[in-house]
């Protein structure tokens, strides 16, 4: 068996895990992916999906301890997947994703280091697969974050990375998020983030159009319902502003 490829004996578990993931049953899917990893530590698909799910599940917790535990596991699995296949889009994507979430619970200096590191993995993912919606989403968020650093963060970024954020603009963020929406048109998170960038750019028309598309989607999870609520509130505020 080639390194990182699923053995036939694990295919049934993987298939069940895929079905659970597609049905938004994240915890159950993660349990099966980790079961595969316990049996085959070099199973590439299971490592990538387990990393992705630990990020998504960890983000739902309000307490820092639970977040950190999930994000550490996410990074561990991502590093294992990356070691198996460093040139693949998915391993670079989960490295970028887990590093980004790790930054959320890090101190200010480490946060900037992690955010800077995210960009290299996103670049690698998109170089391998230019239609990877998740990577375009991370790219958009990276541009937006770096384009809107506060003064202290700008000074620290200049000292640490010699002004690496120079290429980051809100316009670049919008373009990247537009690509994410184009390649995954049913993901409300991408629409919401794009609308936020348009709002920052004072592009009211594009913001309203994006929000209207977002609220027309079908929702399956509580997170999506919450994002829909935020989109409706933002749209109401944009429409009210239009009338002034």
CSV table of C-alpha atoms in Angstrom, one decimal:
chain,number,residue,atom,x,y,z
A,1,UNK,CA,0.0,0.0,0.0
A,2,UNK,CA,1.4,3.4,-0.9
A,3,UNK,CA,2.1,5.7,1.9
A,4,UNK,CA,-0.9,7.8,2.9
A,5,UNK,CA,-3.4,5.8,0.9
A,6,UNK,CA,-6.4,4.2,2.5
A,7,UNK,CA,-6.4,0.4,2.9
A,8,UNK,CA,-9.4,-1.5,1.6
A,9,UNK,CA,-10.3,-2.5,5.2
A,10,UNK,CA,-10.8,1.1,6.2
A,11,UNK,CA,-12.8,2.1,3.2
A,12,UNK,CA,-16.2,1.3,4.9
A,13,UNK,CA,-15.3,3.5,7.9
A,14,UNK,CA,-14.1,6.3,5.6
A,15,UNK,CA,-17.3,6.1,3.6
A,16,UNK,CA,-19.4,6.2,6.8
A,17,UNK,CA,-17.4,9.2,8.0
A,18,UNK,CA,-17.9,11.0,4.6
A,19,UNK,CA,-21.6,10.5,4.9
A,20,UNK,CA,-21.7,11.8,8.4
A,21,UNK,CA,-19.6,14.9,7.4
A,22,UNK,CA,-21.9,15.6,4.5
A,23,UNK,CA,-24.9,15.3,6.9
A,24,UNK,CA,-23.3,17.9,9.2
A,25,UNK,CA,-22.8,15.4,12.0
A,26,UNK,CA,-19.3,16.6,12.7
A,27,UNK,CA,-18.7,14.9,16.1
A,28,UNK,CA,-19.8,11.5,14.8
A,29,UNK,CA,-17.7,12.0,11.6
A,30,UNK,CA,-14.6,13.0,13.7
A,31,UNK,CA,-15.0,9.9,15.8
A,32,UNK,CA,-14.8,7.6,12.8
A,33,UNK,CA,-12.0,9.5,11.2
A,34,UNK,CA,-10.0,9.2,14.4
A,35,UNK,CA,-10.9,5.5,14.5
A,36,UNK,CA,-9.3,5.1,11.1
A,37,UNK,CA,-6.2,7.0,12.3
A,38,UNK,CA,-5.9,4.7,15.3
A,39,UNK,CA,-5.8,1.8,12.9
A,40,UNK,CA,-3.8,3.4,10.2
A,41,UNK,CA,-1.8,6.5,11.4
A,42,UNK,CA,-0.7,7.4,7.9
A,43,UNK,CA,-4.2,7.5,6.4
A,44,UNK,CA,-4.0,10.8,4.5
A,45,UNK,CA,-7.8,11.5,4.1
A,46,UNK,CA,-8.6,10.7,7.7
A,47,UNK,CA,-5.8,13.0,8.9
A,48,UNK,CA,-6.9,15.9,6.8
A,49,UNK,CA,-10.6,15.5,7.7
A,50,UNK,CA,-9.9,15.1,11.4
A,51,UNK,CA,-7.8,18.3,11.4
A,52,UNK,CA,-10.6,20.2,9.6
A,53,UNK,CA,-13.3,18.9,12.0
A,54,UNK,CA,-11.2,19.7,15.1
A,55,UNK,CA,-11.0,23.3,13.8
A,56,UNK,CA,-14.7,23.5,13.1
A,57,UNK,CA,-15.8,21.9,16.4
A,58,UNK,CA,-13.2,23.8,18.5
A,59,UNK,CA,-14.5,27.1,17.1
A,60,UNK,CA,-17.9,26.5,18.6
A,61,UNK,CA,-16.7,26.4,22.2
A,62,UNK,CA,-16.7,29.6,24.3
A,63,UNK,CA,-14.1,28.4,26.8
A,64,UNK,CA,-10.5,28.8,25.9
A,65,UNK,CA,-9.4,25.3,27.3
A,66,UNK,CA,-11.8,23.4,24.9
A,67,UNK,CA,-10.8,25.6,22.0
A,68,UNK,CA,-7.1,25.1,22.6
A,69,UNK,CA,-7.5,21.3,23.0
A,70,UNK,CA,-9.3,21.0,19.7
A,71,UNK,CA,-6.9,23.4,17.9
A,72,UNK,CA,-3.9,21.5,19.1
A,73,UNK,CA,-5.3,18.3,17.8
A,74,UNK,CA,-6.1,20.0,14.5
A,75,UNK,CA,-2.5,21.2,14.2
A,76,UNK,CA,-1.1,17.8,15.1
A,77,UNK,CA,-3.2,16.0,12.4
A,78,UNK,CA,-2.4,18.7,9.9
A,79,UNK,CA,1.3,18.3,10.4
A,80,UNK,CA,1.0,14.5,10.0
A,81,UNK,CA,-0.9,15.0,6.8
A,82,UNK,CA,1.6,17.6,5.5
A,83,UNK,CA,4.5,15.2,6.3
A,84,UNK,CA,2.8,12.6,4.2
A,85,UNK,CA,2.0,14.8,1.2
A,86,UNK,CA,3.5,18.3,1.4
A,87,UNK,CA,2.6,19.2,-2.2
A,88,UNK,CA,-1.1,18.5,-2.0
A,89,UNK,CA,-3.7,21.2,-1.8
A,90,UNK,CA,-5.6,19.6,1.1
A,91,UNK,CA,-2.6,19.2,3.4
A,92,UNK,CA,-1.6,22.8,2.9
A,93,UNK,CA,-5.2,23.9,3.4
A,94,UNK,CA,-5.5,22.2,6.8
A,95,UNK,CA,-2.1,23.5,7.8
A,96,UNK,CA,-3.3,27.0,7.0
A,97,UNK,CA,-6.6,26.5,8.7
A,98,UNK,CA,-5.2,25.0,11.9
A,99,UNK,CA,-2.5,27.6,12.1
A,100,UNK,CA,-5.1,30.3,11.7
A,101,UNK,CA,-7.2,28.9,14.5
A,102,UNK,CA,-4.1,28.4,16.6
A,103,UNK,CA,-3.5,32.2,16.2
A,104,UNK,CA,-6.9,33.0,17.7
A,105,UNK,CA,-5.8,31.6,21.1
A,106,UNK,CA,-2.1,32.8,20.9
A,107,UNK,CA,-0.5,35.9,22.4
A,108,UNK,CA,0.0,39.0,20.2
A,109,UNK,CA,3.5,38.2,18.9
A,110,UNK,CA,2.7,34.5,18.2
A,111,UNK,CA,-0.6,35.5,16.7
A,112,UNK,CA,1.2,37.7,14.1
A,113,UNK,CA,3.8,34.9,13.4
A,114,UNK,CA,1.0,32.4,12.9
A,115,UNK,CA,-1.0,34.7,10.6
A,116,UNK,CA,2.1,35.3,8.5
A,117,UNK,CA,2.6,31.5,8.3
A,118,UNK,CA,-1.0,31.0,7.1
A,119,UNK,CA,-0.2,32.8,3.9
A,120,UNK,CA,2.5,30.5,2.7
A,121,UNK,CA,0.3,27.4,3.2
A,122,UNK,CA,-2.6,29.1,1.4
A,123,UNK,CA,-0.4,30.1,-1.5
A,124,UNK,CA,0.8,26.5,-1.8
A,125,UNK,CA,-2.8,25.1,-1.6
A,126,UNK,CA,-3.9,27.4,-4.4
A,127,UNK,CA,-0.9,26.7,-6.5
A,128,UNK,CA,-1.9,23.1,-6.4
A,129,UNK,CA,-5.7,23.6,-6.8
A,130,UNK,CA,-6.8,27.1,-8.0
A,131,UNK,CA,-10.5,26.2,-7.4
A,132,UNK,CA,-10.1,25.3,-3.7
A,133,UNK,CA,-12.9,27.4,-2.1
A,134,UNK,CA,-11.7,26.9,1.4
A,135,UNK,CA,-8.2,28.2,0.5
A,136,UNK,CA,-9.6,31.2,-1.3
A,137,UNK,CA,-11.7,31.9,1.8
A,138,UNK,CA,-8.6,31.8,4.0
A,139,UNK,CA,-6.8,34.0,1.5
A,140,UNK,CA,-9.6,36.6,1.7
A,141,UNK,CA,-9.6,36.6,5.5
A,142,UNK,CA,-5.8,36.9,5.5
A,143,UNK,CA,-5.9,39.9,3.2
A,144,UNK,CA,-8.6,41.5,5.2
A,145,UNK,CA,-6.9,41.0,8.5
A,146,UNK,CA,-3.5,42.3,7.3
A,147,UNK,CA,-5.1,45.2,5.5
A,148,UNK,CA,-6.8,46.3,8.8
A,149,UNK,CA,-4.1,45.9,11.4
A,150,UNK,CA,-4.2,48.4,14.2
A,151,UNK,CA,-1.2,50.6,14.7
A,152,UNK,CA,0.6,48.4,17.2
A,153,UNK,CA,0.1,45.3,15.0
A,154,UNK,CA,1.4,47.2,12.0
A,155,UNK,CA,4.6,48.2,13.9
A,156,UNK,CA,5.1,44.6,15.1
A,157,UNK,CA,4.5,43.2,11.6
A,158,UNK,CA,7.1,45.7,10.2
A,159,UNK,CA,9.6,44.5,12.8
A,160,UNK,CA,8.9,40.8,12.5
A,161,UNK,CA,8.3,40.5,8.7
A,162,UNK,CA,9.6,43.7,7.1
A,163,UNK,CA,6.2,44.8,6.1
A,164,UNK,CA,4.8,41.6,4.7
A,165,UNK,CA,1.3,42.9,4.8
A,166,UNK,CA,2.0,45.5,2.0
A,167,UNK,CA,0.2,43.4,-0.6
A,168,UNK,CA,-2.9,43.1,1.5
A,169,UNK,CA,-5.8,45.3,0.7
A,170,UNK,CA,-9.6,45.2,1.1
A,171,UNK,CA,-9.9,44.9,-2.6
A,172,UNK,CA,-7.6,41.8,-2.7
A,173,UNK,CA,-9.7,40.4,0.2
A,174,UNK,CA,-12.9,40.9,-1.8
A,175,UNK,CA,-11.5,39.3,-4.9
A,176,UNK,CA,-10.4,36.2,-3.0
A,177,UNK,CA,-13.7,35.9,-1.2
A,178,UNK,CA,-15.5,36.3,-4.6
A,179,UNK,CA,-13.6,33.3,-5.8
A,180,UNK,CA,-14.5,31.3,-2.6
A,181,UNK,CA,-18.2,32.1,-3.3
A,182,UNK,CA,-17.8,31.1,-7.0
A,183,UNK,CA,-16.4,27.7,-6.2
A,184,UNK,CA,-18.7,27.0,-3.2
A,185,UNK,CA,-21.9,28.9,-3.8
A,186,UNK,CA,-23.8,27.3,-1.0
A,187,UNK,CA,-21.5,28.3,1.9
A,188,UNK,CA,-23.1,31.2,3.8
A,189,UNK,CA,-19.9,31.9,5.7
A,190,UNK,CA,-18.2,33.0,2.5
A,191,UNK,CA,-21.0,35.4,1.6
A,192,UNK,CA,-21.1,36.9,5.1
A,193,UNK,CA,-17.4,37.5,5.1
A,194,UNK,CA,-17.5,39.0,1.7
A,195,UNK,CA,-20.4,41.3,2.7
A,196,UNK,CA,-18.3,42.5,5.7
A,197,UNK,CA,-15.4,43.3,3.4
A,198,UNK,CA,-17.7,45.2,1.0
A,199,UNK,CA,-19.1,47.1,4.0
A,200,UNK,CA,-15.6,48.1,5.0
A,201,UNK,CA,-15.0,49.3,1.5
A,202,UNK,CA,-18.2,51.3,1.6
A,203,UNK,CA,-19.4,49.4,-1.5
A,204,UNK,CA,-23.1,49.4,-0.4
A,205,UNK,CA,-24.5,47.9,-3.6
A,206,UNK,CA,-22.2,44.9,-3.6
A,207,UNK,CA,-22.8,44.4,0.1
A,208,UNK,CA,-26.6,44.4,-0.3
A,209,UNK,CA,-26.4,42.0,-3.3
A,210,UNK,CA,-24.2,39.6,-1.4
A,211,UNK,CA,-26.4,39.6,1.7
A,212,UNK,CA,-29.5,39.0,-0.4
A,213,UNK,CA,-27.9,36.0,-2.0
A,214,UNK,CA,-26.8,34.7,1.4
A,215,UNK,CA,-30.2,34.8,3.0
A,216,UNK,CA,-31.7,33.0,0.0
A,217,UNK,CA,-29.7,29.9,0.7
A,218,UNK,CA,-30.9,26.7,2.5
A,219,UNK,CA,-29.6,26.2,6.0
A,220,UNK,CA,-28.8,23.0,7.8
A,221,UNK,CA,-26.9,23.9,11.0
A,222,UNK,CA,-27.3,26.3,13.9
A,223,UNK,CA,-24.2,28.1,12.8
A,224,UNK,CA,-25.7,28.7,9.4
A,225,UNK,CA,-28.9,29.9,11.0
A,226,UNK,CA,-26.9,32.4,13.1
A,227,UNK,CA,-25.0,33.6,10.1
A,228,UNK,CA,-28.4,34.1,8.3
A,229,UNK,CA,-29.6,36.2,11.2
A,230,UNK,CA,-26.5,38.3,11.0
A,231,UNK,CA,-26.9,38.7,7.3
A,232,UNK,CA,-30.5,39.9,7.7
A,233,UNK,CA,-29.5,42.4,10.3
A,234,UNK,CA,-26.7,43.7,8.2
A,235,UNK,CA,-29.0,44.0,5.2
A,236,UNK,CA,-31.6,45.9,7.2
A,237,UNK,CA,-28.8,48.3,8.3
A,238,UNK,CA,-27.6,48.7,4.7
A,239,UNK,CA,-31.1,49.3,3.4
A,240,UNK,CA,-31.7,51.9,6.1
A,241,UNK,CA,-28.5,53.6,5.3
A,242,UNK,CA,-29.5,53.7,1.6
A,243,UNK,CA,-32.7,55.6,2.5
A,244,UNK,CA,-30.8,58.3,4.4
